[in-house]
PDB file of C-alpha atoms in Angstrom:
ATOM      1  CA  UNK A   5      37.823  24.325 -13.231  1.00 76.00           C
ATOM      2  CA  UNK A   6      35.990  26.888 -15.285  1.00 82.00           C
ATOM      3  CA  UNK A   7      32.992  29.223 -13.560  1.00 81.00           C
ATOM      4  CA  UNK A   8      30.711  31.047 -15.858  1.00 85.00           C
ATOM      5  CA  UNK A   9      29.646  34.226 -14.570  1.00 88.00           C
ATOM      6  CA  UNK A  10      26.185  36.814 -15.284  1.00 85.00           C
ATOM      7  CA  UNK A  11      26.779  40.163 -13.589  1.00 84.00           C
ATOM      8  CA  UNK A  12      28.323  38.814 -10.869  1.00 86.00           C
ATOM      9  CA  UNK A  13      26.536  35.755 -10.221  1.00 89.00           C
ATOM     10  CA  UNK A  14      27.754  32.414 -10.715  1.00 89.00           C
ATOM     11  CA  UNK A  15      25.512  30.160 -13.017  1.00 91.00           C
ATOM     12  CA  UNK A  16      27.277  26.944 -14.220  1.00 90.00           C
ATOM     13  CA  UNK A  17      30.652  25.668 -12.992  1.00 90.00           C
ATOM     14  CA  UNK A  18      32.658  22.925 -14.807  1.00 91.00           C
ATOM     15  CA  UNK A  19      35.761  21.124 -12.875  1.00 90.00           C
ATOM     16  CA  UNK A  20      38.256  19.017 -13.514  1.00 87.00           C
ATOM     17  CA  UNK A  21      37.339  15.111 -14.055  1.00 89.00           C
ATOM     18  CA  UNK A  22      33.501  16.144 -15.379  1.00 92.00           C
ATOM     19  CA  UNK A  23      31.637  17.648 -12.472  1.00 92.00           C
ATOM     20  CA  UNK A  24      29.249  20.177 -13.498  1.00 93.00           C
ATOM     21  CA  UNK A  25      26.982  22.496 -11.292  1.00 92.00           C
ATOM     22  CA  UNK A  26      24.161  24.409 -12.053  1.00 92.00           C
ATOM     23  CA  UNK A  27      23.347  27.505  -9.625  1.00 92.00           C
ATOM     24  CA  UNK A  28      20.385  29.211  -8.359  1.00 90.00           C
ATOM     25  CA  UNK A  29      19.201  32.812  -9.237  1.00 88.00           C
ATOM     26  CA  UNK A  30      21.135  34.222  -6.481  1.00 89.00           C
ATOM     27  CA  UNK A  31      24.329  32.379  -8.172  1.00 88.00           C
ATOM     28  CA  UNK A  32      25.920  31.155  -4.427  1.00 89.00           C
ATOM     29  CA  UNK A  33      24.324  28.062  -3.875  1.00 89.00           C
ATOM     30  CA  UNK A  34      24.699  25.154  -6.619  1.00 90.00           C
ATOM     31  CA  UNK A  35      21.382  23.470  -6.341  1.00 91.00           C
ATOM     32  CA  UNK A  36      21.927  20.993  -9.945  1.00 92.00           C
ATOM     33  CA  UNK A  37      24.833  18.744  -9.474  1.00 93.00           C
ATOM     34  CA  UNK A  38      26.634  16.174 -11.806  1.00 94.00           C
ATOM     35  CA  UNK A  39      28.729  14.035 -10.338  1.00 94.00           C
ATOM     36  CA  UNK A  40      31.022  12.632 -12.563  1.00 94.00           C
ATOM     37  CA  UNK A  41      33.115  10.174 -11.039  1.00 93.00           C
ATOM     38  CA  UNK A  42      29.974   8.597  -9.093  1.00 93.00           C
ATOM     39  CA  UNK A  43      27.611   9.269 -12.612  1.00 94.00           C
ATOM     40  CA  UNK A  44      25.030  10.402 -10.350  1.00 95.00           C
ATOM     41  CA  UNK A  45      22.987  13.261 -10.352  1.00 95.00           C
ATOM     42  CA  UNK A  46      21.721  15.815  -7.488  1.00 94.00           C
ATOM     43  CA  UNK A  47      18.954  18.183  -7.933  1.00 94.00           C
ATOM     44  CA  UNK A  48      18.752  20.391  -4.574  1.00 92.00           C
ATOM     45  CA  UNK A  49      22.221  18.530  -3.460  1.00 93.00           C
ATOM     46  CA  UNK A  50      25.627  19.110  -3.945  1.00 93.00           C
ATOM     47  CA  UNK A  51      26.129  15.432  -2.778  1.00 92.00           C
ATOM     48  CA  UNK A  52      23.780  13.214  -4.069  1.00 94.00           C
ATOM     49  CA  UNK A  53      24.111   9.310  -2.365  1.00 94.00           C
ATOM     50  CA  UNK A  54      22.140   7.753  -5.073  1.00 94.00           C
ATOM     51  CA  UNK A  55      22.102   7.516  -9.045  1.00 95.00           C
ATOM     52  CA  UNK A  56      19.140  10.598  -9.040  1.00 94.00           C
ATOM     53  CA  UNK A  57      19.211  12.606  -5.543  1.00 95.00           C
ATOM     54  CA  UNK A  58      16.154  14.681  -5.720  1.00 94.00           C
ATOM     55  CA  UNK A  59      15.661  16.950  -2.096  1.00 92.00           C
ATOM     56  CA  UNK A  60      13.639  20.140  -1.569  1.00 90.00           C
ATOM     57  CA  UNK A  61      14.719  23.081   0.317  1.00 87.00           C
ATOM     58  CA  UNK A  62      11.851  22.748   2.887  1.00 90.00           C
ATOM     59  CA  UNK A  63      10.613  19.559   5.037  1.00 89.00           C
ATOM     60  CA  UNK A  64       7.383  19.228   3.406  1.00 92.00           C
ATOM     61  CA  UNK A  65       5.561  19.301   0.610  1.00 92.00           C
ATOM     62  CA  UNK A  66       6.046  18.000  -3.304  1.00 91.00           C
ATOM     63  CA  UNK A  67       9.221  16.678  -4.466  1.00 92.00           C
ATOM     64  CA  UNK A  68       8.476  15.625  -7.790  1.00 92.00           C
ATOM     65  CA  UNK A  69       5.640  14.761 -10.063  1.00 91.00           C
ATOM     66  CA  UNK A  70       5.493  12.754 -13.104  1.00 91.00           C
ATOM     67  CA  UNK A  71       2.673  13.771 -15.412  1.00 89.00           C
ATOM     68  CA  UNK A  72       1.384  13.380 -19.465  1.00 89.00           C
ATOM     69  CA  UNK A  73       0.863  16.385 -21.487  1.00 85.00           C
ATOM     70  CA  UNK A  74      -2.937  16.372 -20.154  1.00 84.00           C
ATOM     71  CA  UNK A  75      -1.636  16.579 -16.701  1.00 81.00           C
ATOM     72  CA  UNK A  76      -2.245  13.018 -15.691  1.00 90.00           C
ATOM     73  CA  UNK A  77       0.569  11.258 -14.035  1.00 92.00           C
ATOM     74  CA  UNK A  78       1.353  10.735 -10.326  1.00 92.00           C
ATOM     75  CA  UNK A  79       3.076  12.809  -7.474  1.00 92.00           C
ATOM     76  CA  UNK A  80       5.434  11.948  -4.610  1.00 93.00           C
ATOM     77  CA  UNK A  81       5.816  14.224  -1.413  1.00 93.00           C
ATOM     78  CA  UNK A  82       7.619  14.120   2.124  1.00 93.00           C
ATOM     79  CA  UNK A  83       7.101  15.514   5.251  1.00 92.00           C
ATOM     80  CA  UNK A  84       8.777  14.696   8.403  1.00 91.00           C
ATOM     81  CA  UNK A  85       5.953  12.601   9.514  1.00 92.00           C
ATOM     82  CA  UNK A  86       4.378  10.883   6.186  1.00 92.00           C
ATOM     83  CA  UNK A  87       5.824   9.817   3.118  1.00 93.00           C
ATOM     84  CA  UNK A  88       2.946   9.905  -0.095  1.00 93.00           C
ATOM     85  CA  UNK A  89       2.682   8.766  -3.583  1.00 92.00           C
ATOM     86  CA  UNK A  90      -0.393   9.914  -5.027  1.00 90.00           C
ATOM     87  CA  UNK A  91      -2.198   9.595  -8.410  1.00 87.00           C
ATOM     88  CA  UNK A  92      -3.482  13.036 -10.038  1.00 77.00           C
ATOM     89  CA  UNK A  93      -7.460  13.826 -10.539  1.00 80.00           C
ATOM     90  CA  UNK A  94      -9.585  11.117 -10.240  1.00 84.00           C
ATOM     91  CA  UNK A  95      -6.981   8.298 -11.366  1.00 90.00           C
ATOM     92  CA  UNK A  96      -6.851   4.695  -9.696  1.00 91.00           C
ATOM     93  CA  UNK A  97      -3.536   3.878  -8.234  1.00 91.00           C
ATOM     94  CA  UNK A  98      -1.918   0.725  -9.677  1.00 91.00           C
ATOM     95  CA  UNK A  99       0.989  -1.575  -8.675  1.00 90.00           C
ATOM     96  CA  UNK A 100       2.217  -4.120 -11.079  1.00 89.00           C
ATOM     97  CA  UNK A 101       4.605  -6.738 -11.659  1.00 88.00           C
ATOM     98  CA  UNK A 102       6.485  -8.923 -14.006  1.00 86.00           C
ATOM     99  CA  UNK A 103       7.499  -8.859 -17.685  1.00 88.00           C
ATOM    100  CA  UNK A 104       3.931  -8.449 -18.794  1.00 85.00           C
ATOM    101  CA  UNK A 105       3.194  -5.765 -16.321  1.00 85.00           C
ATOM    102  CA  UNK A 106       0.659  -7.413 -14.462  1.00 87.00           C
ATOM    103  CA  UNK A 107      -1.514  -5.652 -12.363  1.00 88.00           C
ATOM    104  CA  UNK A 108      -1.401  -7.174  -8.678  1.00 84.00           C
ATOM    105  CA  UNK A 109      -3.394  -4.031  -6.350  1.00 87.00           C
ATOM    106  CA  UNK A 110      -5.462  -1.541  -7.722  1.00 89.00           C
ATOM    107  CA  UNK A 111      -6.280   1.414  -5.267  1.00 88.00           C
ATOM    108  CA  UNK A 112      -9.676   3.131  -6.488  1.00 88.00           C
ATOM    109  CA  UNK A 113      -9.817   7.298  -6.502  1.00 87.00           C
ATOM    110  CA  UNK A 114     -12.457   6.563  -3.789  1.00 85.00           C
ATOM    111  CA  UNK A 115      -9.827   4.251  -1.755  1.00 83.00           C
ATOM    112  CA  UNK A 116     -11.225   1.107  -2.263  1.00 80.00           C
ATOM    113  CA  UNK A 117      -8.379  -1.658  -2.546  1.00 80.00           C
ATOM    114  CA  UNK A 118      -8.333  -5.160  -4.522  1.00 79.00           C
ATOM    115  CA  UNK A 119      -5.741  -7.681  -4.846  1.00 77.00           C
ATOM    116  CA  UNK A 120      -5.729  -9.527  -7.689  1.00 73.00           C
ATOM    117  CA  UNK A 121      -4.106 -13.103  -7.922  1.00 66.00           C
ATOM    118  CA  UNK A 122      -3.286 -15.682  -4.944  1.00 62.00           C
ATOM    119  CA  UNK A 123      -2.334 -14.227  -1.491  1.00 61.00           C
ATOM    120  CA  UNK A 124      -0.223 -16.340   0.242  1.00 59.00           C
ATOM    121  CA  UNK A 125      -0.266 -17.530   3.978  1.00 51.00           C
ATOM    122  CA  UNK A 126       0.987 -14.870   5.848  1.00 53.00           C
ATOM    123  CA  UNK A 127       1.081 -12.096   2.725  1.00 53.00           C
ATOM    124  CA  UNK A 128      -1.149 -10.172   4.874  1.00 58.00           C
ATOM    125  CA  UNK A 129       0.415  -9.945   8.429  1.00 55.00           C
ATOM    126  CA  UNK A 130      -0.821  -7.407  11.470  1.00 53.00           C
ATOM    127  CA  UNK A 131       1.481  -7.297  14.175  1.00 56.00           C
ATOM    128  CA  UNK A 132      -0.560  -4.683  16.194  1.00 57.00           C
ATOM    129  CA  UNK A 133      -4.710  -3.752  16.176  1.00 57.00           C
ATOM    130  CA  UNK A 134      -5.664  -4.007  12.449  1.00 56.00           C
ATOM    131  CA  UNK A 135      -8.543  -1.359  12.592  1.00 59.00           C
ATOM    132  CA  UNK A 136     -11.203  -0.962  10.150  1.00 56.00           C
ATOM    133  CA  UNK A 137     -13.600   2.361   9.887  1.00 58.00           C
ATOM    134  CA  UNK A 138     -15.503   0.844   7.053  1.00 59.00           C
ATOM    135  CA  UNK A 139     -16.156  -2.370   5.999  1.00 58.00           C
ATOM    136  CA  UNK A 140     -13.576  -5.515   5.401  1.00 59.00           C
ATOM    137  CA  UNK A 141     -14.985  -8.051   2.846  1.00 61.00           C
ATOM    138  CA  UNK A 142     -12.840 -11.367   2.209  1.00 61.00           C
ATOM    139  CA  UNK A 143     -14.694 -13.319  -0.867  1.00 61.00           C
ATOM    140  CA  UNK A 144     -13.296 -16.576  -2.474  1.00 61.00           C
ATOM    141  CA  UNK A 145     -13.123 -17.327  -5.979  1.00 58.00           C
ATOM    142  CA  UNK A 146     -15.060 -20.488  -5.537  1.00 55.00           C
ATOM    143  CA  UNK A 147     -18.142 -21.802  -6.540  1.00 51.00           C
ATOM    144  CA  UNK A 148     -19.876 -21.406  -3.155  1.00 49.00           C
ATOM    145  CA  UNK A 149     -18.688 -18.082  -3.375  1.00 57.00           C
ATOM    146  CA  UNK A 150     -17.269 -17.144   0.394  1.00 59.00           C
ATOM    147  CA  UNK A 151     -17.881 -14.031   2.320  1.00 60.00           C
ATOM    148  CA  UNK A 152     -16.219 -13.086   5.479  1.00 62.00           C
ATOM    149  CA  UNK A 153     -17.601  -9.731   6.665  1.00 59.00           C
ATOM    150  CA  UNK A 154     -15.784  -7.477   9.563  1.00 59.00           C
ATOM    151  CA  UNK A 155     -17.032  -3.950   9.936  1.00 59.00           C
ATOM    152  CA  UNK A 156     -17.277  -1.645  13.119  1.00 58.00           C
ATOM    153  CA  UNK A 157     -21.385  -1.732  13.502  1.00 60.00           C
ATOM    154  CA  UNK A 158     -20.736  -4.738  15.621  1.00 58.00           C
ATOM    155  CA  UNK A 159     -22.640  -6.829  12.967  1.00 55.00           C
ATOM    156  CA  UNK A 160     -19.585  -9.504  11.565  1.00 55.00           C
ATOM    157  CA  UNK A 161     -20.972 -12.011   9.009  1.00 56.00           C
ATOM    158  CA  UNK A 162     -19.482 -15.163   7.560  1.00 62.00           C
ATOM    159  CA  UNK A 163     -21.635 -16.492   4.553  1.00 60.00           C
ATOM    160  CA  UNK A 164     -21.758 -18.971   1.776  1.00 60.00           C
ATOM    161  CA  UNK A 165     -23.889 -16.995  -0.902  1.00 58.00           C
ATOM    162  CA  UNK A 166     -24.453 -20.323  -2.809  1.00 62.00           C
ATOM    163  CA  UNK A 167     -26.311 -22.847  -0.946  1.00 63.00           C
ATOM    164  CA  UNK A 168     -23.180 -24.057   0.840  1.00 67.00           C
ATOM    165  CA  UNK A 169     -22.725 -24.867   4.653  1.00 73.00           C
ATOM    166  CA  UNK A 170     -20.500 -22.566   7.000  1.00 76.00           C
ATOM    167  CA  UNK A 171     -18.006 -24.254   9.025  1.00 75.00           C
ATOM    168  CA  UNK A 172     -15.683 -22.790  12.141  1.00 75.00           C
ATOM    169  CA  UNK A 173     -12.679 -25.117  12.719  1.00 73.00           C
ATOM    170  CA  UNK A 174      -9.631 -25.209  14.693  1.00 74.00           C
ATOM    171  CA  UNK A 175      -6.429 -27.345  14.227  1.00 72.00           C
ATOM    172  CA  UNK A 176      -7.864 -30.266  15.629  1.00 73.00           C
ATOM    173  CA  UNK A 177     -10.698 -29.635  12.786  1.00 75.00           C
ATOM    174  CA  UNK A 178     -14.398 -28.868  12.259  1.00 76.00           C
ATOM    175  CA  UNK A 179     -15.873 -27.659  15.331  1.00 76.00           C
ATOM    176  CA  UNK A 180     -19.419 -27.002  14.609  1.00 78.00           C
ATOM    177  CA  UNK A 181     -21.903 -26.133  10.756  1.00 81.00           C
ATOM    178  CA  UNK A 182     -24.557 -24.311  10.164  1.00 81.00           C
ATOM    179  CA  UNK A 183     -26.300 -25.544   7.311  1.00 78.00           C
ATOM    180  CA  UNK A 184     -28.275 -23.154   4.855  1.00 75.00           C
ATOM    181  CA  UNK A 185     -31.452 -23.920   6.402  1.00 78.00           C
ATOM    182  CA  UNK A 186     -30.102 -22.840   9.664  1.00 77.00           C
ATOM    183  CA  UNK A 187     -29.653 -26.220  11.615  1.00 81.00           C
ATOM    184  CA  UNK A 188     -26.467 -26.042  13.302  1.00 78.00           C
ATOM    185  CA  UNK A 189     -24.393 -29.400  13.788  1.00 78.00           C
ATOM    186  CA  UNK A 190     -21.721 -29.403  16.710  1.00 74.00           C
ATOM    187  CA  UNK A 191     -19.170 -31.915  15.399  1.00 73.00           C
ATOM    188  CA  UNK A 192     -17.187 -32.263  18.621  1.00 67.00           C
ATOM    189  CA  UNK A 193     -16.982 -30.984  21.971  1.00 70.00           C
ATOM    190  CA  UNK A 194     -19.680 -30.114  24.272  1.00 69.00           C
ATOM    191  CA  UNK A 195     -22.576 -27.374  23.353  1.00 72.00           C
ATOM    192  CA  UNK A 196     -22.974 -24.674  26.275  1.00 70.00           C
ATOM    193  CA  UNK A 197     -25.389 -21.877  26.617  1.00 71.00           C
ATOM    194  CA  UNK A 198     -24.485 -19.006  29.406  1.00 70.00           C
ATOM    195  CA  UNK A 199     -21.166 -21.184  30.582  1.00 71.00           C
ATOM    196  CA  UNK A 200     -23.619 -24.510  31.030  1.00 75.00           C
ATOM    197  CA  UNK A 201     -23.435 -27.519  29.256  1.00 75.00           C
ATOM    198  CA  UNK A 202     -26.415 -28.567  27.389  1.00 74.00           C
ATOM    199  CA  UNK A 203     -25.251 -31.026  25.169  1.00 73.00           C
ATOM    200  CA  UNK A 204     -22.000 -32.725  25.995  1.00 71.00           C
ATOM    201  CA  UNK A 205     -19.825 -34.573  23.751  1.00 69.00           C
ATOM    202  CA  UNK A 206     -21.698 -37.881  23.000  1.00 71.00           C
ATOM    203  CA  UNK A 207     -24.998 -35.733  22.507  1.00 67.00           C
ATOM    204  CA  UNK A 208     -26.233 -36.367  25.122  1.00 68.00           C
ATOM    205  CA  UNK A 209     -29.067 -33.439  26.837  1.00 70.00           C
ATOM    206  CA  UNK A 210     -27.802 -32.599  30.192  1.00 71.00           C
ATOM    207  CA  UNK A 211     -30.539 -30.709  31.141  1.00 63.00           C
TER     208      UNK A 211
END
């Protein structure tokens, strides 16, 4: 083993087998460690558990940042309660896949999230309560441009922007349809008001 000291402080240590340690300013603790046998680099730890293992000396804060020469980039940080990835300045945060680096999701700097491509059944799942503080809008790309708006003001809207009918369905089929002129068509079951059947399934008035 070879240990380099300056003013009686350890600076660098080379060990048999190729391990390399660089020490912090007091010369007592290695903060940069290359594990030759595992081919792993530890920053802030002498026991790296991955190819690159970076650890803060405190329980929370920024762990790493990757920036361009102009300061734009991303930051990675953590606390004991939360971990985060943050874009720099007023940048959007993009998630890409594939060899062509196709953008699949964009989180704008104002927090708006946009998905690109097809979201298959079950791709978005809530096992608890799905809460929104603004508005959730689902818009189809079809010719009739279907909108489903869910908000916290009590005004939830299902609409067709281009004159199509709006239908409510379940596993048995279409229950009722509202046409663009406001006509309500009940397709199956009874039509009730205040819990009282007004029109039965045979389309007969009951009172």
